[in-house]
mmCIF file with all atom_site columns, C-alpha atoms in Angstrom:
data_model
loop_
_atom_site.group_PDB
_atom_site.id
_atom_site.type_symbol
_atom_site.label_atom_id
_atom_site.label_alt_id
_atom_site.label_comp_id
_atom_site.label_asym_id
_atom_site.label_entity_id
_atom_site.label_seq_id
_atom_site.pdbx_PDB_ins_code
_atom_site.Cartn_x
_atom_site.Cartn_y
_atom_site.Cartn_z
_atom_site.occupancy
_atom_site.B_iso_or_equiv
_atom_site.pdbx_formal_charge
_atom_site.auth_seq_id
_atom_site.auth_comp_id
_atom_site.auth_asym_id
_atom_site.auth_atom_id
_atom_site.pdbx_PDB_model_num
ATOM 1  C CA . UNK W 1 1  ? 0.000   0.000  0.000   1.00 0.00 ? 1  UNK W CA 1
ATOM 2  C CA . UNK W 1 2  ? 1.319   3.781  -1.034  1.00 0.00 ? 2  UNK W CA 1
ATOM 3  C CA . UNK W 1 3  ? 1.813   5.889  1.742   1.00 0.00 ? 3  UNK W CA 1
ATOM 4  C CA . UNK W 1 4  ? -0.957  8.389  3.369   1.00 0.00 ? 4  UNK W CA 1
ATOM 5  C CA . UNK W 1 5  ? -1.090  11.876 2.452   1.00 0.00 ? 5  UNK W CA 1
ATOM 6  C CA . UNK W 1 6  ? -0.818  14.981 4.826   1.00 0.00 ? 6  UNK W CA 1
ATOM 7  C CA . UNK W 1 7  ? -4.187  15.216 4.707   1.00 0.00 ? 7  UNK W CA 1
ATOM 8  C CA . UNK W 1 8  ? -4.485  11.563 5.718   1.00 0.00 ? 8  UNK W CA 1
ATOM 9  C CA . UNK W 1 9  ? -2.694  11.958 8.268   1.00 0.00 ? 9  UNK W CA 1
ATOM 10 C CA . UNK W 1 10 ? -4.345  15.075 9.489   1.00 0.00 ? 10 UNK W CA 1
ATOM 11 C CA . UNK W 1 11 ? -7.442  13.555 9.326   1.00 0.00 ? 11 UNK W CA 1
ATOM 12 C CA . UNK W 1 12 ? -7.208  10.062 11.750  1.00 0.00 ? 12 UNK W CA 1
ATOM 13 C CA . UNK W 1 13 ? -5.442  12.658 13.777  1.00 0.00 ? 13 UNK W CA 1
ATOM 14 C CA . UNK W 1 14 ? -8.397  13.618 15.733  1.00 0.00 ? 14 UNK W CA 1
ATOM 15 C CA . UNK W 1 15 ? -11.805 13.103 16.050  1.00 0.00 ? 15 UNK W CA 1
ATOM 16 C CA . UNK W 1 16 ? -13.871 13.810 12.816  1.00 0.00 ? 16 UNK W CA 1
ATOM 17 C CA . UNK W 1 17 ? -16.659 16.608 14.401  1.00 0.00 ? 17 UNK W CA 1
ATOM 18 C CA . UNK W 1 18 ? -18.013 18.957 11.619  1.00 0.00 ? 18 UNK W CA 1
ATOM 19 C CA . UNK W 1 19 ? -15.419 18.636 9.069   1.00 0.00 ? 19 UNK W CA 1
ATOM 20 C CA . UNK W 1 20 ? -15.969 19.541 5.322   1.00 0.00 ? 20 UNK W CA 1
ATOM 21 C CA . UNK W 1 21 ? -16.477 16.737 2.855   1.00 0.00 ? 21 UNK W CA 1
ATOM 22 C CA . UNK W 1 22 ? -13.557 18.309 1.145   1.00 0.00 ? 22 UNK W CA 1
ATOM 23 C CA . UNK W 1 23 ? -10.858 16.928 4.761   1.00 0.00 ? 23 UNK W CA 1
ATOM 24 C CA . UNK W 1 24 ? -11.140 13.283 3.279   1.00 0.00 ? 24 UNK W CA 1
ATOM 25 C CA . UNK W 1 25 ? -8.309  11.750 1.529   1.00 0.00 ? 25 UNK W CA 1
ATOM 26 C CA . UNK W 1 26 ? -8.710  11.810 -1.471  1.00 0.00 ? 26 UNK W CA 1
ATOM 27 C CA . UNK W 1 27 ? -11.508 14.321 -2.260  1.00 0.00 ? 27 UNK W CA 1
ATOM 28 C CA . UNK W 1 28 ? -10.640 17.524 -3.633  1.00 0.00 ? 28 UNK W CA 1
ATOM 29 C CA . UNK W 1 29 ? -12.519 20.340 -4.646  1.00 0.00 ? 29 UNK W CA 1
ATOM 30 C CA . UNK W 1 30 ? -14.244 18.694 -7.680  1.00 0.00 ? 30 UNK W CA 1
ATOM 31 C CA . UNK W 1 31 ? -15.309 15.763 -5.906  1.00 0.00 ? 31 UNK W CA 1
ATOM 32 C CA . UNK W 1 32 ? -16.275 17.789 -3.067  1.00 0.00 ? 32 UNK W CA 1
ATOM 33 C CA . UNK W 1 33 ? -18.619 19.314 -4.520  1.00 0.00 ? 33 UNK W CA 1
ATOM 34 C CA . UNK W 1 34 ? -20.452 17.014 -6.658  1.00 0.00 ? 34 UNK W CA 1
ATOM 35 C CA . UNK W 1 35 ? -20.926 15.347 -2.810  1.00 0.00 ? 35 UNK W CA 1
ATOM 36 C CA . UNK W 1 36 ? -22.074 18.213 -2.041  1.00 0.00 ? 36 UNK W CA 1
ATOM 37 C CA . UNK W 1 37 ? -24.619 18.295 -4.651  1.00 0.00 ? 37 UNK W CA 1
ATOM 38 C CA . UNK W 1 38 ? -26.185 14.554 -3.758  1.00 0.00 ? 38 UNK W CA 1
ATOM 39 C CA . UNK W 1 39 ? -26.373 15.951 -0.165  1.00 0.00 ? 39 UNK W CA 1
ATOM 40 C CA . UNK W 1 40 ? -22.871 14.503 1.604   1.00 0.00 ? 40 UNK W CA 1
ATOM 41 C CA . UNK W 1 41 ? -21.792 17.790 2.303   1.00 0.00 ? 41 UNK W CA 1
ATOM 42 C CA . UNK W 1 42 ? -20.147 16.581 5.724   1.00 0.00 ? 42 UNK W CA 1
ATOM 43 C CA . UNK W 1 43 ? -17.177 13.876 6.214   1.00 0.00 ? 43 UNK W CA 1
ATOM 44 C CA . UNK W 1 44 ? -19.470 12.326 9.192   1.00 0.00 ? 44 UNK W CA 1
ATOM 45 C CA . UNK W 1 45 ? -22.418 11.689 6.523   1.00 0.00 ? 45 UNK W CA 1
ATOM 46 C CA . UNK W 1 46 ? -19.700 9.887  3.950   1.00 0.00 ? 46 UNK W CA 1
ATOM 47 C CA . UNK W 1 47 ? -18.895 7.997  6.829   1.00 0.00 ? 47 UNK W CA 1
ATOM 48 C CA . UNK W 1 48 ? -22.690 7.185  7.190   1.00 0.00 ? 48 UNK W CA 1
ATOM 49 C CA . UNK W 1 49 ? -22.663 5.982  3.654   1.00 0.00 ? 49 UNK W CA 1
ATOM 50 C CA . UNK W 1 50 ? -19.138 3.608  4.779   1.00 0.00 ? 50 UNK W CA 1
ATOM 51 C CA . UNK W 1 51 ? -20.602 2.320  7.968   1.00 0.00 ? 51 UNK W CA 1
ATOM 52 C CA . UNK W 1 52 ? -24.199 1.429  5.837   1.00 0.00 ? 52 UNK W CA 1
ATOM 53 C CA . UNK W 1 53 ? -21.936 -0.531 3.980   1.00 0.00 ? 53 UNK W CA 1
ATOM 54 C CA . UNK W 1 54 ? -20.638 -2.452 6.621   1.00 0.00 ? 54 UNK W CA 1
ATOM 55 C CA . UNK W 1 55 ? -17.240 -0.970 6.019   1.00 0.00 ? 55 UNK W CA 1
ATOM 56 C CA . UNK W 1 56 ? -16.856 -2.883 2.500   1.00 0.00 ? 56 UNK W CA 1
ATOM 57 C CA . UNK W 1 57 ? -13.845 -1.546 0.010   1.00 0.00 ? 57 UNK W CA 1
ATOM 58 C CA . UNK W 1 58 ? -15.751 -2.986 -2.796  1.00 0.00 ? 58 UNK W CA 1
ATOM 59 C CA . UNK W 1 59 ? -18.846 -1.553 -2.088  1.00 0.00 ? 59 UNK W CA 1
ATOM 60 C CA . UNK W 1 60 ? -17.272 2.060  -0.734  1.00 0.00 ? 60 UNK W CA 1
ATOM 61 C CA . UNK W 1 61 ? -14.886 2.702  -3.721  1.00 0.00 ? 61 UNK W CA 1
ATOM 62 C CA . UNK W 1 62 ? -18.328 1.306  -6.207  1.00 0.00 ? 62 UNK W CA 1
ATOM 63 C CA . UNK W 1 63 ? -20.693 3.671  -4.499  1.00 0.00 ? 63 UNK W CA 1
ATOM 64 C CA . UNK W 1 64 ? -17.908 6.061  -4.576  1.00 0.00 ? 64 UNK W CA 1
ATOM 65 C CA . UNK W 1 65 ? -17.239 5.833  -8.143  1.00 0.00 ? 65 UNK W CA 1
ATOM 66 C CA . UNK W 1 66 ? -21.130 6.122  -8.878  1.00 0.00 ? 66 UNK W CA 1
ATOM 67 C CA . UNK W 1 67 ? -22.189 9.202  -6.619  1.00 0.00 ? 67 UNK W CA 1
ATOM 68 C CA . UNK W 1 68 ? -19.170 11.351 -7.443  1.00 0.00 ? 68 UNK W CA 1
ATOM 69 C CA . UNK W 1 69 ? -16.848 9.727  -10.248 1.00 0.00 ? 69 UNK W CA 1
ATOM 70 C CA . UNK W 1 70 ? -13.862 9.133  -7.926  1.00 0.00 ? 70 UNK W CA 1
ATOM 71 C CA . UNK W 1 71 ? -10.729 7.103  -9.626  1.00 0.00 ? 71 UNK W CA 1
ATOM 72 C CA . UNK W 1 72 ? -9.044  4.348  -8.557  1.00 0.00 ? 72 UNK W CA 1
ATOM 73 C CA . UNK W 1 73 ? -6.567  6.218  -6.361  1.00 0.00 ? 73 UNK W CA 1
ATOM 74 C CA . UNK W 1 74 ? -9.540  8.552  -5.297  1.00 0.00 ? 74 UNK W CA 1
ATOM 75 C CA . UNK W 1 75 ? -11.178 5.788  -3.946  1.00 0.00 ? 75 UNK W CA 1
ATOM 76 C CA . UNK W 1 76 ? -8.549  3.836  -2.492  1.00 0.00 ? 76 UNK W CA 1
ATOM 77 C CA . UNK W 1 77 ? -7.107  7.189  -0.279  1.00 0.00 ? 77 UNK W CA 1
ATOM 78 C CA . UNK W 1 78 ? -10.719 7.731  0.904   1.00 0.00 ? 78 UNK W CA 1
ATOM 79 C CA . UNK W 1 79 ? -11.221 4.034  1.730   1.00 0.00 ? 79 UNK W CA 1
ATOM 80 C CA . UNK W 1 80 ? -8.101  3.885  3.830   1.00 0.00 ? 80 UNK W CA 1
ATOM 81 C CA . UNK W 1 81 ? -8.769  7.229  5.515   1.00 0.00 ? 81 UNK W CA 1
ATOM 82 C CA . UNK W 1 82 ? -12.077 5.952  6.491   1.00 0.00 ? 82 UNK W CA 1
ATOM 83 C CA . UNK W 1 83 ? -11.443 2.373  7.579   1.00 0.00 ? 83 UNK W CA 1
ATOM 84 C CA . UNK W 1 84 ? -7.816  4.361  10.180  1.00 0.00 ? 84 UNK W CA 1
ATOM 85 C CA . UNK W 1 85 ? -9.954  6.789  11.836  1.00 0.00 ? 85 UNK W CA 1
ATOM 86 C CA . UNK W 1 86 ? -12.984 3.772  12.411  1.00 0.00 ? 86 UNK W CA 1
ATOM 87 C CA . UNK W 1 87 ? -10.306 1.068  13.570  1.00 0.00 ? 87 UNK W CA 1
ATOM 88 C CA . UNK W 1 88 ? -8.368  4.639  15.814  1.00 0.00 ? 88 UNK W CA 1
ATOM 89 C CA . UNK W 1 89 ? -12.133 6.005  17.101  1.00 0.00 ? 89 UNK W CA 1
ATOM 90 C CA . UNK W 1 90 ? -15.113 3.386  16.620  1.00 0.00 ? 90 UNK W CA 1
#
């Protein structure tokens, strides 16, 4: 596996609160706001979306893919950022 980003990192830092959509791995501005638009405008609601999926890469990175057109690498660095703060705060 690559190694995490800064913003990885800052992330599973510290507990998630009302962070932007925009503070996960992997999910830049474009992204961001195309969450935005189907209503994940939070990173706690994405979260929602990973925990509904009973924490599934497969199923994250497809429903990923689908709701926002993330790439491979997209996916996989929101994925990971996901599943580290879960397995540091859940």
């Amino acid at each position: 596996m690559s190694s995490t980003s800064q913003k990885h990192k800052d992330f599973v830092a510290e507990p998630m609160g009302e962070k932007a959509v925009m503070a996960l791995a992997g999910i830049g501005e474009v992204l961001g706001k195309r969450l935005e638009e189907k209503g994940f405008d939070k990173a706690y609601v994405v979260l929602g979306q990973f925990l509904v999926l009973k924490k599934d890469e497969e199923l994250f990175r497809d429903w990923l893919k689908d709701v926002c057109g993330a790439n491979v690498k997209q996916q996989g660095d929101c994925y990971g950022c996901l599943k580290e703060w879960c397995d540091a705060f859940l």
